[in-house]
Amino acid sequence: MKYDRKILLTPGPLTTSEEVKKEMNYDLGTRDNDYQSIVQNVRKKLLCLGKVTETKYSVILLQGSGTYGVESVLTSTISTKDKVLILSNGAYGERMIQICTKGNIPFCTVTNSMINSLNLAEIEKQIAQEDITHVAYVHCETTAGVLNDICAIQKIIHKYHKISIVDAMSSFGSMDINIGELDIDFLITSSNKCLHGVPGIAIIFAKKQTINNCKNISRGLSLDLYDQYQVMENNPGSFRFTSPTHVVLALNKAIDELIESGGIINRNKRYLFLQEQIRKHMINAGFKTLVPLNIQSPVITTYLYPENFDFQKYYDYFKHNGFLLYSGKLTEYKAFRIGNIGEISDNDLEKLLYLIDNYEVDYENR
Ligand SMILES: *Cc1c(COP(=O)(O)O)cnc(C)c1O
């Protein structure tokens, strides 16, 4: 083998199971029944996980990473006469702003520090004042690992009858999100985060009533969400352009494994367990976390550099022993992140905790 097995403590790509990897050993034709029925199965199972029915919602699969999905929604559902309010408390909210800037989409913003969750009073004030049609925000801001209050934000959005766009990239699959009850218009996630698939597909839950009004809004061709929706609904199992067949096979298996292992509720419990174990040992080793526990998401934790800390050395030590840590995206803070999503076994955890506990002895002073 060319590469050693590594456990990825990063928020996507992540460690996938052997079975998910094996699933990609087959070459299927995109216009063949065998493949198309798998695509349909994946879409149906996703509807179930999102707790919605196909009368009201459509699951649209789009080639590309998560950002392609976010860009597709923003550029295909907000017309030049509309205006979107972007709520941002981190790099992924900033990315929405970048997309709207590049795509000439009318927008305004409410921003907040990446170590706080979005401020509800401020959001309401802005929604009431501004002449807006849409509100877009990130559920779990993976930047620092902060969770935003999706229920409360949806309530405000509905009070003012706006269309909601939710980036749930790093929360869907590990947190109970009742898309129907929350009445979300567009929710975006991807194959390679809490669903434990490989990278290559953006997943968009679209409320049919809303997307049916989005014909000819898109600024581009390949990211035209409405067209992709039409093809997925009218030619079941089809993508518009070359379909990522192997990624779909892997995703299908990964979703089966999620369901078999007790569904989203159990995955959430598993993540919380892993996260708490790692945090305990990190704090014991002298690290401090950046985000207050009451707004801490279950997927990734940010640790501040202790004094005289050499992150590269620390990183190399873990890499050498089979684990990849995640450096910061946190311009204001000297910090790094440890993700706890993906197929991390009890054995892996035990080894990781041992490495955390024995860093100085084992490495820096050897
Ligand atoms: C991972 C992630 C994305 C998408 O990033 P890609 O690199 O395009 O997959 C978007 N938003 C959030 C919150 C994420 O965690």
Tab-separated table of C-alpha atoms and ligand atoms in Angstrom:
chain	number	residue	atom	x	y	z
A	1	MET	CA	0.000	0.000	0.000
A	2	LYS	CA	1.119	3.485	-0.863
A	3	TYR	CA	-0.114	5.316	2.251
A	4	ASP	CA	-0.373	4.298	5.894
A	5	ARG	CA	-3.802	4.251	7.481
A	6	LYS	CA	-4.493	7.596	9.097
A	7	ILE	CA	-7.328	8.668	11.346
A	8	LEU	CA	-8.496	12.070	10.172
A	9	LEU	CA	-9.384	14.355	13.054
A	10	THR	CA	-10.591	16.889	10.512
A	11	PRO	CA	-14.127	17.984	9.666
A	12	GLY	CA	-14.188	16.391	6.234
A	13	PRO	CA	-12.851	14.492	4.531
A	14	LEU	CA	-12.953	12.090	7.428
A	15	THR	CA	-12.155	8.516	8.234
A	16	THR	CA	-14.520	6.228	6.348
A	17	SER	CA	-15.280	2.601	7.151
A	18	GLU	CA	-13.710	-0.283	5.229
A	19	GLU	CA	-17.136	-1.209	3.850
A	20	VAL	CA	-17.722	2.292	2.515
A	21	LYS	CA	-14.335	2.204	0.782
A	22	LYS	CA	-15.020	-1.271	-0.659
A	23	GLU	CA	-18.312	-0.088	-2.130
A	24	MET	CA	-16.324	2.042	-4.573
A	25	ASN	CA	-14.872	-1.044	-6.226
A	26	TYR	CA	-17.670	-1.098	-8.801
A	27	ASP	CA	-17.994	0.795	-12.056
A	28	LEU	CA	-21.631	1.443	-12.825
A	29	GLY	CA	-23.209	3.136	-15.851
A	30	THR	CA	-25.135	6.320	-15.140
A	31	ARG	CA	-28.020	5.461	-17.462
A	32	ASP	CA	-28.374	1.952	-16.127
A	33	ASN	CA	-31.210	0.877	-13.832
A	34	ASP	CA	-28.882	-0.609	-11.258
A	35	TYR	CA	-27.274	2.740	-10.685
A	36	GLN	CA	-30.360	4.912	-10.997
A	37	SER	CA	-32.226	2.926	-8.395
A	38	ILE	CA	-29.329	3.478	-5.975
A	39	VAL	CA	-29.502	7.229	-6.568
A	40	GLN	CA	-33.232	7.136	-5.844
A	41	ASN	CA	-32.642	5.087	-2.698
A	42	VAL	CA	-30.075	7.576	-1.441
A	43	ARG	CA	-32.515	10.445	-2.028
A	44	LYS	CA	-35.337	8.597	-0.254
A	45	LYS	CA	-33.209	7.704	2.753
A	46	LEU	CA	-32.041	11.307	3.026
A	47	LEU	CA	-35.650	12.519	3.071
A	48	CYS	CA	-36.233	10.146	5.997
A	49	LEU	CA	-33.170	11.397	7.874
A	50	GLY	CA	-34.390	14.978	7.379
A	51	LYS	CA	-37.875	13.923	8.520
A	52	VAL	CA	-39.625	15.204	5.417
A	53	THR	CA	-41.795	13.654	2.714
A	54	GLU	CA	-41.397	13.793	-1.030
A	55	THR	CA	-44.676	15.620	-1.435
A	56	LYS	CA	-43.195	18.694	0.205
A	57	TYR	CA	-39.442	18.330	-0.257
A	58	SER	CA	-36.927	17.226	-2.856
A	59	VAL	CA	-33.402	16.042	-2.145
A	60	ILE	CA	-31.159	17.367	-4.887
A	61	LEU	CA	-27.704	15.847	-5.291
A	62	LEU	CA	-25.092	18.041	-6.919
A	63	GLN	CA	-21.590	17.157	-8.061
A	64	GLY	CA	-18.924	18.942	-6.008
A	65	SER	CA	-17.966	19.736	-2.430
A	66	GLY	CA	-20.259	21.451	0.069
A	67	THR	CA	-19.418	24.954	-1.126
A	68	TYR	CA	-20.770	24.070	-4.589
A	69	GLY	CA	-24.096	23.368	-2.914
A	70	VAL	CA	-24.080	26.660	-1.007
A	71	GLU	CA	-23.140	28.584	-4.154
A	72	SER	CA	-25.785	26.734	-6.148
A	73	VAL	CA	-28.539	27.671	-3.687
A	74	LEU	CA	-27.465	31.319	-3.337
A	75	THR	CA	-27.033	31.864	-7.094
A	76	SER	CA	-30.148	29.918	-8.156
A	77	THR	CA	-32.803	31.028	-5.681
A	78	ILE	CA	-32.190	34.755	-5.070
A	79	SER	CA	-33.110	36.927	-8.054
A	80	THR	CA	-31.705	40.384	-8.783
A	81	LYS	CA	-34.910	41.871	-7.323
A	82	ASP	CA	-34.463	39.976	-4.037
A	83	LYS	CA	-32.082	40.639	-1.171
A	84	VAL	CA	-30.547	38.144	1.229
A	85	LEU	CA	-29.533	38.834	4.813
A	86	ILE	CA	-26.432	36.798	5.613
A	87	LEU	CA	-25.843	36.025	9.284
A	88	SER	CA	-22.162	35.357	9.751
A	89	ASN	CA	-20.097	34.230	12.715
A	90	GLY	CA	-17.203	32.512	11.018
A	91	ALA	CA	-15.408	31.499	7.831
A	92	TYR	CA	-18.404	29.759	6.284
A	93	GLY	CA	-20.692	32.747	6.773
A	94	GLU	CA	-17.921	34.839	5.217
A	95	ARG	CA	-17.873	32.407	2.298
A	96	MET	CA	-21.573	33.107	1.677
A	97	ILE	CA	-20.715	36.818	1.548
A	98	GLN	CA	-17.951	36.076	-0.972
A	99	ILE	CA	-20.339	34.044	-3.127
A	100	CYS	CA	-22.909	36.857	-3.148
A	101	THR	CA	-20.249	39.455	-3.920
A	102	LYS	CA	-18.883	37.456	-6.859
A	103	GLY	CA	-22.332	36.524	-8.099
A	104	ASN	CA	-23.727	40.067	-7.879
A	105	ILE	CA	-26.446	38.936	-5.519
A	106	PRO	CA	-28.016	41.722	-3.443
A	107	PHE	CA	-27.163	41.118	0.223
A	108	CYS	CA	-26.688	42.690	3.627
A	109	THR	CA	-25.121	41.182	6.739
A	110	VAL	CA	-25.256	40.743	10.475
A	111	THR	CA	-21.863	39.616	11.711
A	112	ASN	CA	-20.689	38.281	15.010
A	113	SER	CA	-17.450	36.999	16.495
A	114	MET	CA	-16.604	33.379	15.728
A	115	ILE	CA	-16.575	32.491	19.417
A	116	ASN	CA	-20.172	33.598	19.944
A	117	SER	CA	-23.335	32.212	18.478
A	118	LEU	CA	-25.501	34.511	16.363
A	119	ASN	CA	-27.273	37.196	18.354
A	120	LEU	CA	-31.025	36.702	18.105
A	121	ALA	CA	-32.053	40.233	19.084
A	122	GLU	CA	-29.725	41.700	16.491
A	123	ILE	CA	-31.043	39.343	13.819
A	124	GLU	CA	-34.625	40.285	14.557
A	125	LYS	CA	-33.821	43.996	14.497
A	126	GLN	CA	-32.151	43.636	11.095
A	127	ILE	CA	-34.871	41.463	9.578
A	128	ALA	CA	-37.542	43.917	10.705
A	129	GLN	CA	-35.659	46.924	9.320
A	130	GLU	CA	-34.197	45.764	6.060
A	131	ASP	CA	-36.058	45.196	2.854
A	132	ILE	CA	-35.006	41.562	2.544
A	133	THR	CA	-36.518	38.410	1.045
A	134	HIS	CA	-34.112	35.678	2.181
A	135	VAL	CA	-32.033	34.868	5.269
A	136	ALA	CA	-28.936	32.663	5.019
A	137	TYR	CA	-26.826	31.319	7.890
A	138	VAL	CA	-24.661	28.444	9.081
A	139	HIS	CA	-26.045	26.022	11.685
A	140	CYS	CA	-22.764	24.697	13.036
A	141	GLU	CA	-19.925	27.124	12.322
A	142	THR	CA	-17.089	24.672	11.868
A	143	THR	CA	-14.555	27.521	12.077
A	144	ALA	CA	-14.407	27.506	15.874
A	145	GLY	CA	-17.053	24.838	16.418
A	146	VAL	CA	-19.877	27.132	17.519
A	147	LEU	CA	-23.495	26.060	17.287
A	148	ASN	CA	-26.186	28.541	16.257
A	149	ASP	CA	-29.735	28.193	17.569
A	150	ILE	CA	-31.490	26.884	14.466
A	151	CYS	CA	-34.947	26.675	16.119
A	152	ALA	CA	-34.892	30.240	17.394
A	153	ILE	CA	-33.517	31.638	14.129
A	154	GLN	CA	-36.134	29.794	12.057
A	155	LYS	CA	-38.843	31.228	14.307
A	156	ILE	CA	-37.679	34.773	13.654
A	157	ILE	CA	-37.429	34.103	9.916
A	158	HIS	CA	-41.000	32.806	9.853
A	159	LYS	CA	-42.343	35.658	11.916
A	160	TYR	CA	-41.256	37.960	9.085
A	161	HIS	CA	-42.138	35.533	6.272
A	162	LYS	CA	-38.690	35.259	4.747
A	163	ILE	CA	-37.132	32.376	2.830
A	164	SER	CA	-34.518	30.442	4.826
A	165	ILE	CA	-31.204	29.048	3.569
A	166	VAL	CA	-29.310	26.919	6.096
A	167	ASP	CA	-25.762	25.621	5.724
A	168	ALA	CA	-25.986	22.472	7.867
A	169	MET	CA	-22.857	20.989	6.392
A	170	SER	CA	-21.253	19.843	9.621
A	171	SER	CA	-24.422	19.205	11.622
A	172	PHE	CA	-26.745	17.170	9.409
A	173	GLY	CA	-26.332	13.491	10.286
A	174	SER	CA	-25.212	14.122	13.842
A	175	MET	CA	-27.887	16.441	15.147
A	176	ASP	CA	-31.602	15.966	15.057
A	177	ILE	CA	-32.800	18.494	12.468
A	178	ASN	CA	-36.489	18.231	11.665
A	179	ILE	CA	-36.415	20.079	8.352
A	180	GLY	CA	-40.182	19.885	7.911
A	181	GLU	CA	-41.075	21.101	11.361
A	182	LEU	CA	-38.492	23.888	11.168
A	183	ASP	CA	-39.992	24.656	7.761
A	184	ILE	CA	-36.581	25.254	6.185
A	185	ASP	CA	-36.693	26.272	2.525
A	186	PHE	CA	-33.169	25.183	1.585
A	187	LEU	CA	-30.785	23.115	3.695
A	188	ILE	CA	-27.339	22.187	2.441
A	189	THR	CA	-25.069	19.389	3.599
A	190	SER	CA	-22.490	17.139	1.943
A	191	SER	CA	-21.471	13.528	1.527
A	192	ASN	CA	-18.251	13.835	3.475
A	193	LYS	CA	-19.163	15.144	6.904
A	194	CYS	CA	-21.472	13.563	9.484
A	195	LEU	CA	-22.889	11.127	6.920
A	196	HIS	CA	-19.406	9.496	6.715
A	197	GLY	CA	-19.201	9.247	2.930
A	198	VAL	CA	-16.356	10.348	0.674
A	199	PRO	CA	-16.118	13.877	-0.784
A	200	GLY	CA	-17.838	14.699	-4.061
A	201	ILE	CA	-21.535	15.391	-3.539
A	202	ALA	CA	-23.374	18.401	-2.170
A	203	ILE	CA	-26.835	17.563	-0.856
A	204	ILE	CA	-29.639	20.110	-0.960
A	205	PHE	CA	-33.024	19.701	0.701
A	206	ALA	CA	-35.381	22.020	-1.156
A	207	LYS	CA	-38.946	22.826	-0.244
A	208	LYS	CA	-40.831	22.215	-3.484
A	209	GLN	CA	-43.197	25.132	-3.039
A	210	THR	CA	-40.191	27.473	-2.874
A	211	ILE	CA	-37.934	25.982	-5.525
A	212	ASN	CA	-40.799	25.796	-7.990
A	213	ASN	CA	-40.536	29.594	-8.207
A	214	CYS	CA	-36.827	29.556	-9.032
A	215	LYS	CA	-36.850	28.862	-12.748
A	216	ASN	CA	-34.300	30.895	-14.747
A	217	ILE	CA	-32.817	32.667	-11.738
A	218	SER	CA	-29.450	30.890	-11.853
A	219	ARG	CA	-26.401	32.878	-12.931
A	220	GLY	CA	-24.625	29.753	-14.143
A	221	LEU	CA	-25.250	26.462	-15.893
A	222	SER	CA	-23.627	23.684	-13.877
A	223	LEU	CA	-24.747	25.152	-10.540
A	224	ASP	CA	-28.342	25.743	-11.684
A	225	LEU	CA	-30.228	24.178	-8.791
A	226	TYR	CA	-33.620	24.461	-10.473
A	227	ASP	CA	-32.449	22.574	-13.566
A	228	GLN	CA	-30.762	19.913	-11.451
A	229	TYR	CA	-34.023	19.594	-9.491
A	230	GLN	CA	-36.077	19.208	-12.656
A	231	VAL	CA	-33.828	16.457	-13.987
A	232	MET	CA	-33.685	14.605	-10.629
A	233	GLU	CA	-37.475	14.690	-10.310
A	234	ASN	CA	-38.410	14.012	-13.925
A	235	ASN	CA	-35.737	11.449	-14.850
A	236	PRO	CA	-35.446	9.576	-11.558
A	237	GLY	CA	-31.883	8.652	-10.722
A	238	SER	CA	-30.322	11.011	-13.264
A	239	PHE	CA	-27.866	13.837	-12.833
A	240	ARG	CA	-27.537	16.480	-15.563
A	241	PHE	CA	-23.835	15.917	-16.232
A	242	THR	CA	-21.478	13.033	-15.424
A	243	SER	CA	-22.617	11.609	-12.137
A	244	PRO	CA	-20.093	10.827	-9.374
A	245	THR	CA	-21.047	7.133	-9.422
A	246	HIS	CA	-18.468	5.869	-6.935
A	247	VAL	CA	-19.269	8.649	-4.507
A	248	VAL	CA	-22.971	7.784	-4.693
A	249	LEU	CA	-22.216	4.104	-3.992
A	250	ALA	CA	-20.112	5.056	-0.989
A	251	LEU	CA	-22.764	7.463	0.272
A	252	ASN	CA	-25.457	4.810	-0.062
A	253	LYS	CA	-23.422	2.432	2.087
A	254	ALA	CA	-22.500	5.144	4.578
A	255	ILE	CA	-26.162	6.067	5.078
A	256	ASP	CA	-27.047	2.390	5.606
A	257	GLU	CA	-24.337	2.190	8.259
A	258	LEU	CA	-25.672	5.323	9.921
A	259	ILE	CA	-29.175	3.859	10.058
A	260	GLU	CA	-27.973	0.415	11.207
A	261	SER	CA	-25.898	1.916	13.993
A	262	GLY	CA	-28.948	3.556	15.538
A	263	GLY	CA	-29.419	6.637	13.385
A	264	ILE	CA	-28.694	10.278	14.036
A	265	ILE	CA	-29.450	10.087	17.769
A	266	ASN	CA	-26.792	7.441	18.329
A	267	ARG	CA	-24.251	9.179	16.141
A	268	ASN	CA	-24.773	12.308	18.202
A	269	LYS	CA	-24.149	10.346	21.404
A	270	ARG	CA	-21.012	8.772	19.941
A	271	TYR	CA	-19.613	12.148	18.885
A	272	LEU	CA	-20.310	13.651	22.304
A	273	PHE	CA	-18.574	10.722	23.971
A	274	LEU	CA	-15.483	10.985	21.754
A	275	GLN	CA	-15.368	14.742	22.129
A	276	GLU	CA	-15.630	14.631	25.894
A	277	GLN	CA	-12.944	11.985	26.266
A	278	ILE	CA	-10.553	13.932	24.074
A	279	ARG	CA	-11.342	17.218	25.826
A	280	LYS	CA	-10.781	15.736	29.278
A	281	HIS	CA	-7.358	14.460	28.311
A	282	MET	CA	-6.422	17.672	26.482
A	283	ILE	CA	-7.366	19.814	29.489
A	284	ASN	CA	-5.416	17.454	31.711
A	285	ALA	CA	-2.422	17.965	29.441
A	286	GLY	CA	-2.689	21.745	29.935
A	287	PHE	CA	-4.774	22.884	26.942
A	288	LYS	CA	-7.667	25.329	27.113
A	289	THR	CA	-10.723	25.299	24.863
A	290	LEU	CA	-11.791	28.439	23.004
A	291	VAL	CA	-15.569	28.019	22.850
A	292	PRO	CA	-17.881	28.062	25.908
A	293	LEU	CA	-19.472	24.652	26.465
A	294	ASN	CA	-23.066	25.872	26.127
A	295	ILE	CA	-22.543	26.815	22.461
A	296	GLN	CA	-20.025	24.069	21.648
A	297	SER	CA	-21.049	21.882	18.682
A	298	PRO	CA	-20.544	18.106	18.908
A	299	VAL	CA	-18.224	17.849	15.885
A	300	ILE	CA	-15.046	19.840	16.427
A	301	THR	CA	-13.228	21.489	19.344
A	302	THR	CA	-10.805	24.408	19.227
A	303	TYR	CA	-7.787	24.409	21.553
A	304	LEU	CA	-5.640	27.459	22.254
A	305	TYR	CA	-1.873	27.180	21.936
A	306	PRO	CA	-0.301	27.004	25.391
A	307	GLU	CA	2.732	29.181	25.979
A	308	ASN	CA	5.803	28.308	23.904
A	309	PHE	CA	3.783	25.828	21.883
A	310	ASP	CA	5.112	24.524	18.597
A	311	PHE	CA	2.055	23.346	16.662
A	312	GLN	CA	4.068	21.884	13.783
A	313	LYS	CA	5.957	19.655	16.214
A	314	TYR	CA	2.731	18.626	17.889
A	315	TYR	CA	1.147	17.935	14.498
A	316	ASP	CA	4.099	15.851	13.346
A	317	TYR	CA	3.996	13.782	16.526
A	318	PHE	CA	0.359	12.837	15.945
A	319	LYS	CA	0.881	12.315	12.228
A	320	HIS	CA	3.804	10.033	12.884
A	321	ASN	CA	1.502	8.018	15.144
A	322	GLY	CA	-1.399	7.807	12.706
A	323	PHE	CA	-3.613	10.831	13.442
A	324	LEU	CA	-4.091	14.054	11.490
A	325	LEU	CA	-4.980	17.140	13.515
A	326	TYR	CA	-6.555	20.255	11.987
A	327	SER	CA	-4.820	23.601	12.039
A	328	GLY	CA	-6.784	26.758	12.725
A	329	LYS	CA	-8.801	28.874	10.313
A	330	LEU	CA	-8.973	31.332	13.148
A	331	THR	CA	-7.137	34.442	12.137
A	332	GLU	CA	-7.643	36.137	15.507
A	333	TYR	CA	-6.622	33.242	17.711
A	334	LYS	CA	-3.560	31.066	18.015
A	335	ALA	CA	-5.385	27.815	18.078
A	336	PHE	CA	-5.878	24.469	16.390
A	337	ARG	CA	-8.787	22.093	16.121
A	338	ILE	CA	-9.531	18.471	16.801
A	339	GLY	CA	-12.490	17.035	14.931
A	340	ASN	CA	-14.253	13.976	16.330
A	341	ILE	CA	-16.375	12.916	13.362
A	342	GLY	CA	-15.834	9.907	11.115
A	343	GLU	CA	-15.268	6.238	11.873
A	344	ILE	CA	-13.175	6.494	15.024
A	345	SER	CA	-13.151	3.171	16.872
A	346	ASP	CA	-12.662	2.615	20.595
A	347	ASN	CA	-9.171	1.373	19.806
A	348	ASP	CA	-8.384	4.518	17.856
A	349	LEU	CA	-9.673	6.608	20.745
A	350	GLU	CA	-7.576	4.747	23.275
A	351	LYS	CA	-4.472	5.245	21.191
A	352	LEU	CA	-5.241	8.932	20.693
A	353	LEU	CA	-5.767	9.519	24.418
A	354	TYR	CA	-2.479	7.773	25.150
A	355	LEU	CA	-0.715	10.048	22.667
A	356	ILE	CA	-2.299	13.150	24.221
A	357	ASP	CA	-1.271	12.037	27.722
A	358	ASN	CA	2.289	11.194	26.785
A	359	TYR	CA	3.279	13.959	24.409
A	360	GLU	CA	6.189	15.488	26.287
A	361	VAL	CA	7.669	12.244	27.475
A	362	ASP	CA	7.414	10.558	24.134
A	363	TYR	CA	8.369	13.205	21.705
A	364	GLU	CA	9.540	16.672	22.544
A	365	ASN	CA	12.196	15.430	24.950
A	366	ARG	CA	13.303	12.318	23.174
B	1	LIG	C1	-17.217	21.849	5.337
B	1	LIG	C2	-18.117	23.001	5.358
B	1	LIG	C3	-18.521	23.641	4.171
B	1	LIG	C4	-18.127	23.201	2.798
B	1	LIG	O1	-16.800	23.129	2.586
B	1	LIG	P1	-16.210	22.331	1.345
B	1	LIG	O2	-14.754	22.465	1.544
B	1	LIG	O3	-16.703	22.986	0.109
B	1	LIG	O4	-16.719	20.936	1.441
B	1	LIG	C5	-19.428	24.679	4.265
B	1	LIG	N1	-19.910	25.066	5.443
B	1	LIG	C6	-19.563	24.485	6.598
B	1	LIG	C7	-20.168	24.952	7.874
B	1	LIG	C8	-18.646	23.439	6.591
B	1	LIG	O5	-18.298	22.847	7.754
